[in-house]
PDB file of C-alpha atoms in Angstrom:
ATOM      1  CA  MET M   1      84.318  85.747  85.576  1.00  0.00           C
ATOM      2  CA  ASN M   2      86.702  87.645  84.320  1.00  0.00           C
ATOM      3  CA  SER M   3      87.121  88.571  80.949  1.00  0.00           C
ATOM      4  CA  THR M   4      89.488  86.875  78.003  1.00  0.00           C
ATOM      5  CA  LYS M   5      92.059  89.359  78.354  1.00  0.00           C
ATOM      6  CA  GLU M   6      92.525  88.996  82.054  1.00  0.00           C
ATOM      7  CA  ARG M   7      92.003  85.193  81.794  1.00  0.00           C
ATOM      8  CA  ILE M   8      95.163  85.686  79.234  1.00  0.00           C
ATOM      9  CA  LEU M   9      96.948  87.547  81.101  1.00  0.00           C
ATOM     10  CA  ASP M  10      96.473  85.365  83.844  1.00  0.00           C
ATOM     11  CA  VAL M  11      97.924  82.118  82.660  1.00  0.00           C
ATOM     12  CA  SER M  12     100.605  83.973  80.870  1.00  0.00           C
ATOM     13  CA  LEU M  13     101.679  85.456  83.959  1.00  0.00           C
ATOM     14  CA  GLU M  14     101.897  80.887  85.831  1.00  0.00           C
ATOM     15  CA  LEU M  15     103.005  79.412  82.692  1.00  0.00           C
ATOM     16  CA  PHE M  16     106.551  82.424  82.047  1.00  0.00           C
ATOM     17  CA  SER M  17     106.582  82.040  86.396  1.00  0.00           C
ATOM     18  CA  GLN M  18     107.089  78.294  85.875  1.00  0.00           C
ATOM     19  CA  ARG M  19     108.488  78.275  82.720  1.00  0.00           C
ATOM     20  CA  GLY M  20     109.816  81.596  82.078  1.00  0.00           C
ATOM     21  CA  TYR M  21     108.634  84.314  79.115  1.00  0.00           C
ATOM     22  CA  SER M  22     110.964  82.878  76.527  1.00  0.00           C
ATOM     23  CA  ALA M  23     110.333  79.131  76.596  1.00  0.00           C
ATOM     24  CA  VAL M  24     106.405  80.246  76.519  1.00  0.00           C
ATOM     25  CA  SER M  25     105.101  80.759  73.102  1.00  0.00           C
ATOM     26  CA  ILE M  26     101.117  81.671  72.010  1.00  0.00           C
ATOM     27  CA  ARG M  27     100.086  78.272  71.735  1.00  0.00           C
ATOM     28  CA  ASP M  28     100.628  77.467  74.638  1.00  0.00           C
ATOM     29  CA  ILE M  29      99.155  80.433  75.875  1.00  0.00           C
ATOM     30  CA  CYS M  30      96.027  79.940  74.084  1.00  0.00           C
ATOM     31  CA  LYS M  31      95.611  76.260  75.425  1.00  0.00           C
ATOM     32  CA  CYS M  32      95.551  76.917  78.730  1.00  0.00           C
ATOM     33  CA  VAL M  33      92.866  79.743  77.768  1.00  0.00           C
ATOM     34  CA  GLY M  34      90.828  77.284  75.838  1.00  0.00           C
ATOM     35  CA  ILE M  35      90.647  79.816  73.027  1.00  0.00           C
ATOM     36  CA  LYS M  36      92.207  80.140  68.868  1.00  0.00           C
ATOM     37  CA  GLU M  37      95.843  81.867  68.826  1.00  0.00           C
ATOM     38  CA  SER M  38      94.005  84.717  66.333  1.00  0.00           C
ATOM     39  CA  SER M  39      91.481  85.475  69.484  1.00  0.00           C
ATOM     40  CA  VAL M  40      95.003  86.245  71.338  1.00  0.00           C
ATOM     41  CA  TYR M  41      95.380  89.230  68.454  1.00  0.00           C
ATOM     42  CA  TYR M  42      91.842  90.598  69.075  1.00  0.00           C
ATOM     43  CA  HIS M  43      94.061  91.225  73.045  1.00  0.00           C
ATOM     44  CA  PHE M  44      97.379  91.709  72.024  1.00  0.00           C
ATOM     45  CA  GLU M  45      99.723  92.701  69.819  1.00  0.00           C
ATOM     46  CA  SER M  46     102.603  89.868  70.850  1.00  0.00           C
ATOM     47  CA  LYS M  47     103.141  87.426  73.052  1.00  0.00           C
ATOM     48  CA  GLN M  48     106.152  91.196  74.052  1.00  0.00           C
ATOM     49  CA  ASN M  49     102.975  92.805  74.899  1.00  0.00           C
ATOM     50  CA  ILE M  50     101.689  90.159  77.547  1.00  0.00           C
ATOM     51  CA  PHE M  51     104.365  90.844  79.163  1.00  0.00           C
ATOM     52  CA  ASP M  52     104.894  94.274  79.014  1.00  0.00           C
ATOM     53  CA  GLU M  53     101.934  95.044  80.212  1.00  0.00           C
ATOM     54  CA  LEU M  54     101.769  92.238  82.938  1.00  0.00           C
ATOM     55  CA  LEU M  55     104.911  94.224  84.062  1.00  0.00           C
ATOM     56  CA  ASN M  56     103.947  97.370  84.755  1.00  0.00           C
ATOM     57  CA  GLN M  57     101.025  96.189  86.492  1.00  0.00           C
ATOM     58  CA  PHE M  58     104.143  95.199  88.773  1.00  0.00           C
ATOM     59  CA  SER M  59     105.717  97.855  87.768  1.00  0.00           C
ATOM     60  CA  GLU M  60     102.971 100.049  89.791  1.00  0.00           C
ATOM     61  CA  ILE M  61     101.983  97.921  92.612  1.00  0.00           C
ATOM     62  CA  ALA M  62     106.796  99.016  93.571  1.00  0.00           C
ATOM     63  CA  LYS M  63     105.296 102.224  93.059  1.00  0.00           C
ATOM     64  CA  GLY M  64     103.272 101.891  95.465  1.00  0.00           C
ATOM     65  CA  MET M  65     105.045  99.918  97.696  1.00  0.00           C
ATOM     66  CA  MET M  66     107.240 101.982  97.741  1.00  0.00           C
ATOM     67  CA  THR M  67     105.386 104.981  98.904  1.00  0.00           C
ATOM     68  CA  GLN M  68     103.810 102.710 102.006  1.00  0.00           C
ATOM     69  CA  LEU M  69     107.602 101.936 103.646  1.00  0.00           C
ATOM     70  CA  GLU M  70     108.015 105.986 103.813  1.00  0.00           C
ATOM     71  CA  ASN M  71     104.752 105.851 104.832  1.00  0.00           C
ATOM     72  CA  GLY M  72     104.916 102.858 107.129  1.00  0.00           C
ATOM     73  CA  LEU M  73     107.641 103.487 109.689  1.00  0.00           C
ATOM     74  CA  THR M  74     106.028 107.306 110.897  1.00  0.00           C
ATOM     75  CA  ASP M  75     102.075 106.776 110.442  1.00  0.00           C
ATOM     76  CA  GLY M  76     100.637 106.725 113.423  1.00  0.00           C
ATOM     77  CA  GLN M  77     103.336 104.802 115.607  1.00  0.00           C
ATOM     78  CA  ASN M  78     103.990 104.537 119.318  1.00  0.00           C
ATOM     79  CA  SER M  79     107.393 103.284 118.718  1.00  0.00           C
ATOM     80  CA  PHE M  80     110.709 102.826 116.460  1.00  0.00           C
ATOM     81  CA  SER M  81     110.112  99.087 116.930  1.00  0.00           C
ATOM     82  CA  GLU M  82     106.285  99.320 115.782  1.00  0.00           C
ATOM     83  CA  GLY M  83     107.326 101.456 112.431  1.00  0.00           C
ATOM     84  CA  ILE M  84     110.255  98.771 111.921  1.00  0.00           C
ATOM     85  CA  HIS M  85     107.785  95.929 112.493  1.00  0.00           C
ATOM     86  CA  THR M  86     104.918  97.271 110.278  1.00  0.00           C
ATOM     87  CA  VAL M  87     107.262  98.051 106.910  1.00  0.00           C
ATOM     88  CA  SER M  88     109.055  95.010 107.096  1.00  0.00           C
ATOM     89  CA  ASN M  89     105.295  93.496 107.283  1.00  0.00           C
ATOM     90  CA  TYR M  90     104.468  95.437 104.536  1.00  0.00           C
ATOM     91  CA  PHE M  91     107.164  94.412 102.659  1.00  0.00           C
ATOM     92  CA  PHE M  92     106.843  90.727 103.190  1.00  0.00           C
ATOM     93  CA  GLU M  93     103.683  89.914 103.018  1.00  0.00           C
ATOM     94  CA  GLN M  94     101.636  93.225 100.869  1.00  0.00           C
ATOM     95  CA  TYR M  95     105.527  92.957  98.013  1.00  0.00           C
ATOM     96  CA  LEU M  96     107.630  89.220  98.034  1.00  0.00           C
ATOM     97  CA  MET M  97     105.141  86.876  99.769  1.00  0.00           C
ATOM     98  CA  ASN M  98     101.783  88.456  97.256  1.00  0.00           C
ATOM     99  CA  ASP M  99     100.846  85.506  94.483  1.00  0.00           C
ATOM    100  CA  PHE M 100     100.868  88.396  91.122  1.00  0.00           C
ATOM    101  CA  CYS M 101     104.660  90.610  92.388  1.00  0.00           C
ATOM    102  CA  ASN M 102     105.839  86.835  93.505  1.00  0.00           C
ATOM    103  CA  LYS M 103     105.059  85.026  90.361  1.00  0.00           C
ATOM    104  CA  VAL M 104     106.886  88.068  88.160  1.00  0.00           C
ATOM    105  CA  MET M 105     109.596  88.550  90.707  1.00  0.00           C
ATOM    106  CA  ARG M 106     110.230  84.160  89.191  1.00  0.00           C
ATOM    107  CA  ILE M 107     110.478  85.679  85.675  1.00  0.00           C
ATOM    108  CA  LEU M 108     112.482  87.814  85.974  1.00  0.00           C
ATOM    109  CA  PHE M 109     115.129  86.580  87.892  1.00  0.00           C
ATOM    110  CA  ILE M 110     114.503  84.090  85.084  1.00  0.00           C
ATOM    111  CA  GLU M 111     114.687  85.914  81.972  1.00  0.00           C
ATOM    112  CA  GLN M 112     117.413  88.654  83.240  1.00  0.00           C
ATOM    113  CA  PHE M 113     120.038  86.244  81.865  1.00  0.00           C
ATOM    114  CA  ASN M 114     118.424  86.644  78.111  1.00  0.00           C
ATOM    115  CA  ASN M 115     116.621  89.995  78.442  1.00  0.00           C
ATOM    116  CA  GLU M 116     118.037  93.149  79.074  1.00  0.00           C
ATOM    117  CA  ASN M 117     115.675  95.148  80.761  1.00  0.00           C
ATOM    118  CA  ALA M 118     114.096  92.310  83.038  1.00  0.00           C
ATOM    119  CA  ARG M 119     117.221  91.912  84.841  1.00  0.00           C
ATOM    120  CA  LYS M 120     116.796  96.197  85.379  1.00  0.00           C
ATOM    121  CA  LEU M 121     113.782  95.720  86.536  1.00  0.00           C
ATOM    122  CA  TYR M 122     114.821  92.824  89.141  1.00  0.00           C
ATOM    123  CA  GLN M 123     117.744  94.722  89.530  1.00  0.00           C
ATOM    124  CA  HIS M 124     116.152  97.472  90.436  1.00  0.00           C
ATOM    125  CA  TRP M 125     112.372  96.020  92.347  1.00  0.00           C
ATOM    126  CA  LEU M 126     114.359  93.149  93.990  1.00  0.00           C
ATOM    127  CA  MET M 127     117.347  95.539  95.107  1.00  0.00           C
ATOM    128  CA  ASP M 128     117.885  98.785  94.373  1.00  0.00           C
ATOM    129  CA  GLU M 129     114.636  99.901  95.576  1.00  0.00           C
ATOM    130  CA  PRO M 130     115.301  97.886  98.676  1.00  0.00           C
ATOM    131  CA  LEU M 131     118.631  99.561  99.557  1.00  0.00           C
ATOM    132  CA  ASN M 132     117.640 102.992  98.649  1.00  0.00           C
ATOM    133  CA  PHE M 133     114.262 102.373 100.727  1.00  0.00           C
ATOM    134  CA  GLN M 134     117.093 100.914 104.536  1.00  0.00           C
ATOM    135  CA  ASN M 135     119.514 103.122 103.283  1.00  0.00           C
ATOM    136  CA  LYS M 136     117.659 106.393 104.277  1.00  0.00           C
ATOM    137  CA  ILE M 137     116.036 104.677 107.160  1.00  0.00           C
ATOM    138  CA  PHE M 138     119.309 103.373 108.596  1.00  0.00           C
ATOM    139  CA  SER M 139     120.688 107.277 107.962  1.00  0.00           C
ATOM    140  CA  VAL M 140     117.956 109.304 109.844  1.00  0.00           C
ATOM    141  CA  LEU M 141     118.223 106.868 112.832  1.00  0.00           C
ATOM    142  CA  ILE M 142     122.000 107.838 112.871  1.00  0.00           C
ATOM    143  CA  SER M 143     121.241 111.627 112.411  1.00  0.00           C
ATOM    144  CA  VAL M 144     119.582 111.126 115.022  1.00  0.00           C
ATOM    145  CA  GLY M 145     121.250 109.466 116.835  1.00  0.00           C
ATOM    146  CA  MET M 146     119.333 106.517 117.651  1.00  0.00           C
ATOM    147  CA  ILE M 147     121.702 104.561 116.799  1.00  0.00           C
ATOM    148  CA  ALA M 148     125.706 105.191 117.003  1.00  0.00           C
ATOM    149  CA  ASN M 149     127.911 106.874 113.825  1.00  0.00           C
ATOM    150  CA  CYS M 150     127.875 104.419 111.161  1.00  0.00           C
ATOM    151  CA  ASP M 151     128.487 103.533 107.438  1.00  0.00           C
ATOM    152  CA  SER M 152     124.813 104.054 106.594  1.00  0.00           C
ATOM    153  CA  GLU M 153     125.046 102.028 102.833  1.00  0.00           C
ATOM    154  CA  TYR M 154     127.254  99.658 104.530  1.00  0.00           C
ATOM    155  CA  LEU M 155     123.961  99.324 107.248  1.00  0.00           C
ATOM    156  CA  ALA M 156     121.471  98.775 104.959  1.00  0.00           C
ATOM    157  CA  VAL M 157     123.784  95.968 103.112  1.00  0.00           C
ATOM    158  CA  LYS M 158     123.705  94.219 106.626  1.00  0.00           C
ATOM    159  CA  TYR M 159     120.172  93.855 107.056  1.00  0.00           C
ATOM    160  CA  TYR M 160     118.873  93.288 103.333  1.00  0.00           C
ATOM    161  CA  ALA M 161     121.065  91.314 102.477  1.00  0.00           C
ATOM    162  CA  PRO M 162     119.569  88.445 104.800  1.00  0.00           C
ATOM    163  CA  ILE M 163     116.161  88.410 104.099  1.00  0.00           C
ATOM    164  CA  TYR M 164     116.955  88.629 100.024  1.00  0.00           C
ATOM    165  CA  PHE M 165     119.012  85.061 101.189  1.00  0.00           C
ATOM    166  CA  TYR M 166     115.718  83.750 103.108  1.00  0.00           C
ATOM    167  CA  ALA M 167     113.628  84.790 100.289  1.00  0.00           C
ATOM    168  CA  GLN M 168     115.183  83.263  97.804  1.00  0.00           C
ATOM    169  CA  LYS M 169     115.598  80.628 100.078  1.00  0.00           C
ATOM    170  CA  TRP M 170     111.633  80.430 100.881  1.00  0.00           C
ATOM    171  CA  LEU M 171     109.843  82.402  98.856  1.00  0.00           C
ATOM    172  CA  PHE M 172     111.605  81.914  95.309  1.00  0.00           C
ATOM    173  CA  ASN M 173     112.932  78.204  95.001  1.00  0.00           C
ATOM    174  CA  GLY M 174     109.729  75.890  93.699  1.00  0.00           C
ATOM    175  CA  GLU M 175     106.352  76.513  95.291  1.00  0.00           C
ATOM    176  CA  LEU M 176     105.098  78.476  97.153  1.00  0.00           C
ATOM    177  CA  THR M 177     102.950  77.386  99.661  1.00  0.00           C
ATOM    178  CA  GLU M 178     101.392  78.957 103.595  1.00  0.00           C
ATOM    179  CA  GLU M 179     104.890  76.525 104.600  1.00  0.00           C
ATOM    180  CA  SER M 180     107.279  78.736 102.733  1.00  0.00           C
ATOM    181  CA  LYS M 181     105.157  81.794 103.883  1.00  0.00           C
ATOM    182  CA  GLU M 182     106.181  80.495 107.470  1.00  0.00           C
ATOM    183  CA  ALA M 183     109.598  79.152 107.925  1.00  0.00           C
ATOM    184  CA  PHE M 184     110.652  82.443 104.926  1.00  0.00           C
ATOM    185  CA  ARG M 185     109.165  84.775 108.037  1.00  0.00           C
ATOM    186  CA  ILE M 186     110.008  82.847 110.950  1.00  0.00           C
ATOM    187  CA  ASP M 187     113.906  82.725 109.241  1.00  0.00           C
ATOM    188  CA  ALA M 188     114.021  87.106 108.662  1.00  0.00           C
ATOM    189  CA  TYR M 189     111.598  88.440 112.192  1.00  0.00           C
ATOM    190  CA  LYS M 190     113.911  86.542 113.447  1.00  0.00           C
ATOM    191  CA  HIS M 191     116.775  88.328 112.093  1.00  0.00           C
ATOM    192  CA  ILE M 192     115.778  91.485 111.899  1.00  0.00           C
ATOM    193  CA  LYS M 193     115.311  91.321 115.867  1.00  0.00           C
ATOM    194  CA  MET M 194     119.092  90.676 116.494  1.00  0.00           C
ATOM    195  CA  PHE M 195     120.209  93.024 113.438  1.00  0.00           C
ATOM    196  CA  PHE M 196     118.457  95.092 114.990  1.00  0.00           C
ATOM    197  CA  GLY M 197     119.661  93.838 118.637  1.00  0.00           C
ATOM    198  CA  GLU M 198     122.573  94.905 117.496  1.00  0.00           C
ATOM    199  CA  ILE M 199     122.595  98.400 116.946  1.00  0.00           C
ATOM    200  CA  GLY M 200     120.434  98.850 119.258  1.00  0.00           C
ATOM    201  CA  GLY M 201     116.232 100.024 118.557  1.00  0.00           C
ATOM    202  CA  TYR M 202     114.459  96.932 117.752  1.00  0.00           C
ATOM    203  CA  ASN M 203     112.734  95.050 120.569  1.00  0.00           C
ATOM    204  CA  GLY M 204     109.520  93.892 118.380  1.00  0.00           C
ATOM    205  CA  LYS M 205     109.683  89.529 117.821  1.00  0.00           C
TER     206      LYS M 205
END
């Protein structure tokens, strides 16, 4: 059975992801957990402290995800296309569609409009880091002659923008269901196949 602290975090994550951090009170959290308000302060100093703990957990997962992505293209792959598929699959399944990460990203999306730290985290982990990673990939592919010489930053945006769009359409718009996940997979992998078909180097699904 989860500890009281874990239950507070789980309930807070759920409520924050549905309503946003600002719209949820300590009283709301306590009511769902089934504890007195005073009991929360045994585990957390404030609602902000709960939020910070969730963000710290998310950041650690996101950092680990980026390390896995860095290793994904060269970790025992037989071909470039297999590496691309491995990286894409990991990013989709273990990050965008991971229940915890998905809920935190929903919170960041809501709170970015009135919380500067949330805005920075949202931009960093949903835009800057994925684009930087793709930029590295395309720079290497251009340098070894696997694709024609082009602006790697432009290719990164061209590759990632539809994925970000499909994530907003299917994964962050309403309840995250198996149906919405599958709809995202279909659109995202179709885009990946067409994208690399245009520039060369990918023949995956």
